XYZ file of C-alpha atoms in Angstrom:
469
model
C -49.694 -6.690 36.285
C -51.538 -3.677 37.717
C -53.240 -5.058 41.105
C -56.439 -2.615 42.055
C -56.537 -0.001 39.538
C -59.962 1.485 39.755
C -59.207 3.925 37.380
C -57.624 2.059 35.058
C -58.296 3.005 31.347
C -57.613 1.471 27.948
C -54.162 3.278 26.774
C -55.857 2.694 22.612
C -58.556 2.507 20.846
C -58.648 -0.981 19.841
C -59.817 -1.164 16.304
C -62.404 -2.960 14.234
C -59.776 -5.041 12.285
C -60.363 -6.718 8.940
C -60.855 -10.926 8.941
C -57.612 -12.385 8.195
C -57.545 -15.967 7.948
C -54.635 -16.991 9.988
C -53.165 -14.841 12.997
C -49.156 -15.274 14.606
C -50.083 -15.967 18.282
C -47.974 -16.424 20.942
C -49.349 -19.093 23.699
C -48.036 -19.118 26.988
C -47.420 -22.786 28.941
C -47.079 -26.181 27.179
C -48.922 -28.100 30.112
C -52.760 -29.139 29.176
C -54.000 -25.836 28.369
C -51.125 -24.903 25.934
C -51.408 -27.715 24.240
C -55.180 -27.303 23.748
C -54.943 -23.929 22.697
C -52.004 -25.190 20.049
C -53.957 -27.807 18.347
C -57.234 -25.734 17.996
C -55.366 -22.583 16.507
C -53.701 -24.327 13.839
C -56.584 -26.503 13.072
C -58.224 -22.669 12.305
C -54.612 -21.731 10.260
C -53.091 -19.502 12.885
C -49.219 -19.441 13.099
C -48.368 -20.806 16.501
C -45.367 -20.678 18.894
C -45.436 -22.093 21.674
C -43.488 -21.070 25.389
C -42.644 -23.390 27.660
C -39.870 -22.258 30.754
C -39.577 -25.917 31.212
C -36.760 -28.266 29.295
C -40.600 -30.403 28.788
C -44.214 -30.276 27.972
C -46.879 -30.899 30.785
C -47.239 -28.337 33.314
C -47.814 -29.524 36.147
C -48.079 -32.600 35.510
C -44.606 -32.439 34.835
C -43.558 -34.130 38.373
C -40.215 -33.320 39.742
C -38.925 -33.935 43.087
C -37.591 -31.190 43.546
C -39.583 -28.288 45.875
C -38.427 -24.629 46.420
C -36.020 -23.270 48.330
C -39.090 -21.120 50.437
C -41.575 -23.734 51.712
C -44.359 -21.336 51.848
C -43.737 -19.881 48.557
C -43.611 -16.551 50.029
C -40.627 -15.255 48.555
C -41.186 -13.672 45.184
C -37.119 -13.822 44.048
C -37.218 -17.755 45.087
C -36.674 -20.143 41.934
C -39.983 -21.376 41.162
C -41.028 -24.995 40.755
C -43.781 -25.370 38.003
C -44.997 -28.549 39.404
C -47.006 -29.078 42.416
C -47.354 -32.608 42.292
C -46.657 -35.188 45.497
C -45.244 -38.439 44.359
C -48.270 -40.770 45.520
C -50.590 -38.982 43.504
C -53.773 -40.343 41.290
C -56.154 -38.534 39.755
C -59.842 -37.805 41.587
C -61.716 -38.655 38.218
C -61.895 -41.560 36.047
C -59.787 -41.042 32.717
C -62.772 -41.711 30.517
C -64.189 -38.210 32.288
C -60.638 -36.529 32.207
C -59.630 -36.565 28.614
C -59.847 -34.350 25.655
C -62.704 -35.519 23.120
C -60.684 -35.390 20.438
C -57.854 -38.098 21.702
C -59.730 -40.279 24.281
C -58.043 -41.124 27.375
C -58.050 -44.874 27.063
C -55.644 -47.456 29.084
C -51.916 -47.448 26.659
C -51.242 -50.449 25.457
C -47.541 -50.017 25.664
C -45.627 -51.467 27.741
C -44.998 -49.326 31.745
C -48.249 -47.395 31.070
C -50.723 -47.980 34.041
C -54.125 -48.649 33.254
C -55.938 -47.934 36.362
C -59.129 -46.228 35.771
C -57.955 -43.389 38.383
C -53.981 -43.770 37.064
C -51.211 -41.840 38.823
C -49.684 -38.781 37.644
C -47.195 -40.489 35.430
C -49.882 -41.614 33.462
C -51.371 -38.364 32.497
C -48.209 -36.790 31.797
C -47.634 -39.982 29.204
C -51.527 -38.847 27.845
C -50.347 -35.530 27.363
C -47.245 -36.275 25.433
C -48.969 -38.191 23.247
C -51.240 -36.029 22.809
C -48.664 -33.731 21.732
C -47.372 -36.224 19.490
C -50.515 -37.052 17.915
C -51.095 -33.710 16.452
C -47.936 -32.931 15.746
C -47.396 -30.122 18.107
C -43.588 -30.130 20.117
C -41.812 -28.627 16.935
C -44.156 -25.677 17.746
C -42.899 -25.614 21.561
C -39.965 -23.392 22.704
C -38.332 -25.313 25.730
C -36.686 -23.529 28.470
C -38.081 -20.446 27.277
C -39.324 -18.374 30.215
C -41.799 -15.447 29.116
C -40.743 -12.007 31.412
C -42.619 -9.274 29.479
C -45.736 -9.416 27.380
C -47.017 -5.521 26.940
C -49.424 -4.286 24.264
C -48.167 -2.461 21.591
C -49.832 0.876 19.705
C -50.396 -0.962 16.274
C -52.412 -3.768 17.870
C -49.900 -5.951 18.461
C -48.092 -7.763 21.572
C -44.861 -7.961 21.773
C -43.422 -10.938 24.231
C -39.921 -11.313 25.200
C -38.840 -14.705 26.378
C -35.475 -15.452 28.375
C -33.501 -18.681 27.779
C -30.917 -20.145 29.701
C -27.887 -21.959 28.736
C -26.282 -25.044 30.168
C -23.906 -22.321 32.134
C -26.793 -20.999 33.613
C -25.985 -16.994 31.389
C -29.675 -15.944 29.782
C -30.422 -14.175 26.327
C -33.298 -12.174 26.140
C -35.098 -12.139 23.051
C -38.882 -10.001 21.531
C -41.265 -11.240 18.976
C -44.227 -9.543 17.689
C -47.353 -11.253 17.413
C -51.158 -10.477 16.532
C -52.121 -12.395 19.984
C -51.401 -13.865 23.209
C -53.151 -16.436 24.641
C -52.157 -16.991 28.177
C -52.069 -20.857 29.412
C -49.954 -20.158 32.678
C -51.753 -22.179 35.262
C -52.161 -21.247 38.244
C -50.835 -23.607 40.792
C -47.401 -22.200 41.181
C -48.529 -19.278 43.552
C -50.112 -20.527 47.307
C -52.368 -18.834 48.686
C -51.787 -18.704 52.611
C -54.039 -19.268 55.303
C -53.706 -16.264 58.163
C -53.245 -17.743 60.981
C -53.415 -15.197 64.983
C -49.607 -15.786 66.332
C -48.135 -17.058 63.669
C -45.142 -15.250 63.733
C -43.999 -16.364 66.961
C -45.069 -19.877 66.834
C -41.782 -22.238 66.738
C -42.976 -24.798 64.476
C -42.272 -25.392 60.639
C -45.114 -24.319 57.787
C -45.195 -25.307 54.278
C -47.582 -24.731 51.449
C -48.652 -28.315 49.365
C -47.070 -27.352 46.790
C -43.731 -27.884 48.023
C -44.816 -31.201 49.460
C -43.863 -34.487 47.560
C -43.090 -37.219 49.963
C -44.332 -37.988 53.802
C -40.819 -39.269 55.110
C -39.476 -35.811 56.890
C -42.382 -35.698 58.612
C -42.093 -39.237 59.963
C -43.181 -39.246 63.775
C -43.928 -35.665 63.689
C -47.343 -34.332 64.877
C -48.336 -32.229 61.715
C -51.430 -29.797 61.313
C -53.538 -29.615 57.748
C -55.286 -27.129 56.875
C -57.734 -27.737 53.724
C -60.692 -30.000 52.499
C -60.188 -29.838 48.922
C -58.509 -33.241 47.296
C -54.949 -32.255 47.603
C -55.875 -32.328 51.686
C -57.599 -35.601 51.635
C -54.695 -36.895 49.350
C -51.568 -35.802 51.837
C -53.183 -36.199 55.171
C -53.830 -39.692 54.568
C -50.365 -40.097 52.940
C -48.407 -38.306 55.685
C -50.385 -40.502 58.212
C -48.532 -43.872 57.017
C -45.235 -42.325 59.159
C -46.691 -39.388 61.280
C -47.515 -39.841 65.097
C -50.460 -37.695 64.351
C -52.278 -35.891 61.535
C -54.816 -33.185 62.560
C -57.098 -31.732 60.123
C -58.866 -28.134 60.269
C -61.076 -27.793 57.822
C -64.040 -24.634 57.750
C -66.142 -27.187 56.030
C -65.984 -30.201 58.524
C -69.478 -30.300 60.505
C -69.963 -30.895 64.038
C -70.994 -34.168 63.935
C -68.032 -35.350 62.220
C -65.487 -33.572 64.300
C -63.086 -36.801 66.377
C -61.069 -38.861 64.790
C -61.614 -40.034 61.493
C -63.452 -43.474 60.493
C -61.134 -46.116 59.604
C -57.648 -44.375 60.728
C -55.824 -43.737 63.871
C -54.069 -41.307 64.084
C -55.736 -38.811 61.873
C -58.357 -36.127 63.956
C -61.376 -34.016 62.369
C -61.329 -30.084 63.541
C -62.807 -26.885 62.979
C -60.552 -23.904 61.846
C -57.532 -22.857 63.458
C -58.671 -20.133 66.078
C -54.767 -18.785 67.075
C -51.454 -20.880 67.721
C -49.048 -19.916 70.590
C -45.173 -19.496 70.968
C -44.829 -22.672 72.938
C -45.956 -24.819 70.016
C -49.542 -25.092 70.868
C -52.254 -25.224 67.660
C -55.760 -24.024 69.115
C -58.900 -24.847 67.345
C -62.131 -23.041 67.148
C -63.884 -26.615 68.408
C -61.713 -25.571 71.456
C -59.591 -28.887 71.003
C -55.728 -27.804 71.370
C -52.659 -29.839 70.203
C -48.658 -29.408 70.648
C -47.548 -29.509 66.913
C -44.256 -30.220 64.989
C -45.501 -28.189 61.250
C -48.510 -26.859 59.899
C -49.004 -27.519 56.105
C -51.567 -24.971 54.116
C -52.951 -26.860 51.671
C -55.301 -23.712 50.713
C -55.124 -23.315 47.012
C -53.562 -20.692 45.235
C -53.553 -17.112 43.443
C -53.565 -16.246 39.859
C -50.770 -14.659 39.012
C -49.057 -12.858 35.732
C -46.108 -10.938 36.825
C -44.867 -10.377 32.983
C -48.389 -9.426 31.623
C -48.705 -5.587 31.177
C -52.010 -4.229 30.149
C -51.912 -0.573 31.606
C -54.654 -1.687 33.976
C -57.047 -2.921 31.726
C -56.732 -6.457 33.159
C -55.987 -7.212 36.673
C -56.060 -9.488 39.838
C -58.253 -8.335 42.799
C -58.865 -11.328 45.491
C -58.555 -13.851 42.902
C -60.761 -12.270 40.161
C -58.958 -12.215 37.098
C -60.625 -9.380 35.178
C -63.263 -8.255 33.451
C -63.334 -11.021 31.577
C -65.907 -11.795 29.104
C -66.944 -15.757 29.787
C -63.803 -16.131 31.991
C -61.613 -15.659 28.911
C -61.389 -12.304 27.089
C -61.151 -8.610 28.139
C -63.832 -7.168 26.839
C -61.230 -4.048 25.877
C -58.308 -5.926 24.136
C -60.458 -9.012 22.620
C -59.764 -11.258 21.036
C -55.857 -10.171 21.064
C -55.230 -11.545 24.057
C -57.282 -14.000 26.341
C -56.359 -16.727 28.947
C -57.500 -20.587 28.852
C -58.132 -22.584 31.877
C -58.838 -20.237 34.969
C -61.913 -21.607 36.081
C -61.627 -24.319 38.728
C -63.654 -27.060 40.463
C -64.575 -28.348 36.969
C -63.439 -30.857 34.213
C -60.151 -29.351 33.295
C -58.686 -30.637 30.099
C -62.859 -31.072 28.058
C -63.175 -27.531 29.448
C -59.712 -26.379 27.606
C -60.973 -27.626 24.401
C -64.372 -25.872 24.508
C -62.456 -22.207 25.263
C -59.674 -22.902 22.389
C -62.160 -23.871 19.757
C -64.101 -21.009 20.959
C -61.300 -18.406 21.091
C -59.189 -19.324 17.732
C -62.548 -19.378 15.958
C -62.909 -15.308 16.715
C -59.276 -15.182 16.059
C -60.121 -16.701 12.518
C -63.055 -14.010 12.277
C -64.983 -16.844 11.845
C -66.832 -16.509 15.122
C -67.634 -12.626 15.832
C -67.167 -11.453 19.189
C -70.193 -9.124 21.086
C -69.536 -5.347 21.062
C -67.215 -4.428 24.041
C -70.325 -2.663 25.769
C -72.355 -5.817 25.151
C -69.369 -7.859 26.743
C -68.534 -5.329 29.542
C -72.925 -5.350 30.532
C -72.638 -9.373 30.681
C -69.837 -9.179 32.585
C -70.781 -6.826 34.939
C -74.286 -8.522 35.152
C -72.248 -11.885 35.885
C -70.605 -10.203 39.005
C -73.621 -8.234 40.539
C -75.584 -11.659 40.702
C -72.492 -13.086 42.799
C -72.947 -10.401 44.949
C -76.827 -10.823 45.340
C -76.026 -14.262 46.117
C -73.747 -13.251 48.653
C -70.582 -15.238 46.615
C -67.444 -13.705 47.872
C -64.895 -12.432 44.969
C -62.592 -14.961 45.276
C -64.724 -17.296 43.939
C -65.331 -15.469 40.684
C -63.895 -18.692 38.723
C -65.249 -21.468 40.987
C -67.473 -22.909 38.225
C -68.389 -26.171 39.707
C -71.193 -27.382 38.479
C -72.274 -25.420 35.962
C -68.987 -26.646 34.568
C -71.144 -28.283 31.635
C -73.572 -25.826 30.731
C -70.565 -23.602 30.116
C -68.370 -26.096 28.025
C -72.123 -26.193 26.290
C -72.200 -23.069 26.023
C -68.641 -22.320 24.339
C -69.742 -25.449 21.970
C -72.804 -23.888 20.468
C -70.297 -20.648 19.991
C -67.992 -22.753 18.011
C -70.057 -24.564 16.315
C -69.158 -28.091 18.365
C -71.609 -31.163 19.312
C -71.799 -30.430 22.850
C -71.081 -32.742 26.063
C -71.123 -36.655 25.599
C -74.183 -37.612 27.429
C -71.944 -39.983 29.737
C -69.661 -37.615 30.381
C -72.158 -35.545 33.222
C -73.183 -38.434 34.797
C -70.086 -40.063 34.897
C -68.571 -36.861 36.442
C -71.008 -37.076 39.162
C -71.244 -40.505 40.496
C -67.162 -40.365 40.588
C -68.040 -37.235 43.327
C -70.511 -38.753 45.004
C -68.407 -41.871 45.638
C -65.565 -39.929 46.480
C -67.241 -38.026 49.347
C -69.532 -41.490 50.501
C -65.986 -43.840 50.072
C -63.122 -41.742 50.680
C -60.616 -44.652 50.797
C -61.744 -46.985 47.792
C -63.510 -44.817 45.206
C -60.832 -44.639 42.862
C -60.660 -48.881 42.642
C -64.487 -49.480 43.408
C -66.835 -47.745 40.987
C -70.683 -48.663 39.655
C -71.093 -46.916 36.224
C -70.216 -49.557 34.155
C -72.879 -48.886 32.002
C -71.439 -45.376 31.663
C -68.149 -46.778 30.589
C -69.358 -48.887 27.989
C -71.418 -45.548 26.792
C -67.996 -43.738 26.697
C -65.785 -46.349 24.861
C -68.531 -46.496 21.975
C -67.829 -42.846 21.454
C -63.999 -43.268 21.594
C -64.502 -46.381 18.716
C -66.595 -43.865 16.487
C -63.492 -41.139 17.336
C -60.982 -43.847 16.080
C -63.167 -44.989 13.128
C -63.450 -41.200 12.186
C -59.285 -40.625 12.578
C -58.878 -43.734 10.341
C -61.238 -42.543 7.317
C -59.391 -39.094 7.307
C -56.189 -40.506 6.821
């Protein structure tokens, strides 16, 4: 992909082309947002394959054990590991909150399945597969297809080349042609890094969290964190079961809450790292210093399309995917190709459905699309008001919460009832207990009332499943 091309131009004139009912489209990933894109375009007639580099569906939720060779993911020739999962982990919102509307996530009734409100990440890769299996969609999936090129073609077209590997480990290469590509990559496979004065000569070990999957090698080890977001809550508390000491630097932690942390030991509260030094020593910008075994970044990660080639129409500048009309299609090359899921801080797999009913409507030409200047204006409208506000780049996806007024937003497009009215409030007393209760929120909640709101709606969903069959 072309990184910083300010002159960038479109290499085509893309076309007014005629409605055709059903489009071949190409979709990228078979984790959450693959899925969501597969069901919605054949629900709108589309021809749909699926490709998935993994030998199974689920992204990354798709735990392995396994981490990369290159700890800090800095190599680009390393062999990548899709997941970035840890083994302890649960999810940070209740399942009623986290599922698709149109399969509810309710507690399985089969036999294994864990029905904890906040289950671990077994459980939603088990929601996800039968989700798949619901709608029929793994005979549309390619396993252990890895895409490597996707370019655009002069006849409107995309053509994709995928590379499988056999048992032997030789690869065949292999191009389709399609009408679209709609690009469900993720984007926790490429860490961002924090930049750290001395780094280079400091003796200790670093890894990113998305190599990280168990505490036990860092058992009696005095280990640095750097991060606030949930991954960083998750690990430093699990790393503290066997560490000597866990000490976290965070740019959000305030002064009064700088120490050691309520309830635990052995796990400290700091400011940013200010520099680290070649005898080991960590330095903090609250002036506190500590003698350190491994720093571990757990500071989020790029977007990233190394096989996507669109002559610099699209690109990735400090984490701004774009232009992108409603964080989903170039206003140049729509609807032919768009991507599903960047936005972050938000309601993932709700959020996936809203986009794919939006986007394989237009593909349909059942929804019409704004002119390209029309698209380009409200895009370039969308990023001069970050920059009034004084919102850095990087943030160009961080939808937070406006999170529903934009899956409202793609529902009115589509034609879709718009967000469950337990679904918001639910959302937000599961944050506010997780930042007032840390330790217990995911076993101790008070929305019962919410629940009961939520499982009427997944009886009506059932009832209505039932009288189309």
């Amino acid at each position: 992909m072309t990184i910083n091309s300010p002159t960038a131009t479109v290499p085509f004139s893309i076309a007014a082309m005629p409605v055709i009912a059903s489009r071949t489209v190409a979709v990228i990933g078979a984790g959450a947002a693959g899925l969501a894109a597969a069901r919605e375009l054949v629900l709108q007639g589309h021809s749909v394959v699926v490709y998935e580099r993994d030998t199974r569906l689920g992204g990354t939720w798709a735990y392995t054990p396994e981490s990369e060779s290159n700890l800090m993911g800095l190599d680009p020739m390393r062999q990548i590991v899709q997941s970035s999962l840890y083994a302890s982990l649960r999810t940070n919102l209740p399942r009623e909150v986290m599922g698709f509307r149109a399969f509810p996530f309710s507690a399985s009734q089969k036999p294994g399945r864990d029905a904890r409100r906040f289950p671990g990440h077994a459980e939603v890769l088990e929601y996800l597969k039968d989700f798949a299996d619901e709608f029929g969609l793994r005979d549309l999936v390619r396993f252990g297809c890895e895409v490597c090129h996707v370019r655009m073609m002069e006849d409107h077209k995309w053509m994709v080349r995928s590379r499988k590997r056999n048992e032997f480990g030789d690869s065949r290469e292999d191009d389709k042609v399609y009408d679209a590509v709609v690009v469900c990559n993720g984007h926790y496979t490429e860490p961002r890094i924090a930049e750290i004065p001395g780094i280079d000569e400091w003796p200790g070990k670093q890894i990113h969290s998305h190599n990280y999957r168990v505490p036990e090698p860092y058992r009696n080890q005095i280990v640095v964190l750097i991060g606030s977001a949930a991954s960083a809550n998750d690990i430093s508390r699990d790393i503290a079961e066997v560490a000597k000491e866990v000490h976290i630097a965070s740019r959000s932690v305030q002064i009064e809450e700088l120490g050691k942390l309520s309830g635990h030991e052995n796990i400290w509260l700091h400011s940013m790292i200010s520099y680290v030094c070649k005898d080991g020593t960590v330095a903090f910008e609250d002036g506190k210093e500590v003698f350190a075994d491994v720093i571990l970044h757990c500071t989020g990660y790029k977007y990233h399309f190394p096989f996507l080639e669109t002559n610099g129409v699209v690109t990735v500048d400090d984490n701004r995917v774009g232009p992108l009309y409603k964080h989903i299609f170039p206003p140049a090359l729509a609807p032919w190709i768009s991507f599903v899921g960047l936005p972050w801080k938000v309601v993932p797999f709700p959020m996936f459905e809203y986009q794919c009913k939006w986007l394989a409507g237009v593909l349909s030409g059942q929804i019409p699309l704004p002119t390209i200047n029309e698209m380009m204006a409200d895009v370039e409208g969308f990023y001069s008001s970050m920059e009034a506000s004084g919102i850095a780049k990087r943030f160009t996806h961080r939808v937070g919460d406006l999170q529903f007024e934009y899956n409202d937003w793609l529902a009115g497009q589509s034609g879709s009832p718009p967000t469950e009215e337990w679904r918001k409030p639910m959302y937000l007393v599961a944050s506010r207990k997780k930042r007032s209760a840390p330790e217990t929120y995911r076993d101790e909640w008070e929305d019962e009332d919410l629940i009961s709101l939520a499982h009427l709606d997944f009886e009506k969903y059932i009832s209505n499943v039932k009288i189309s069959l």
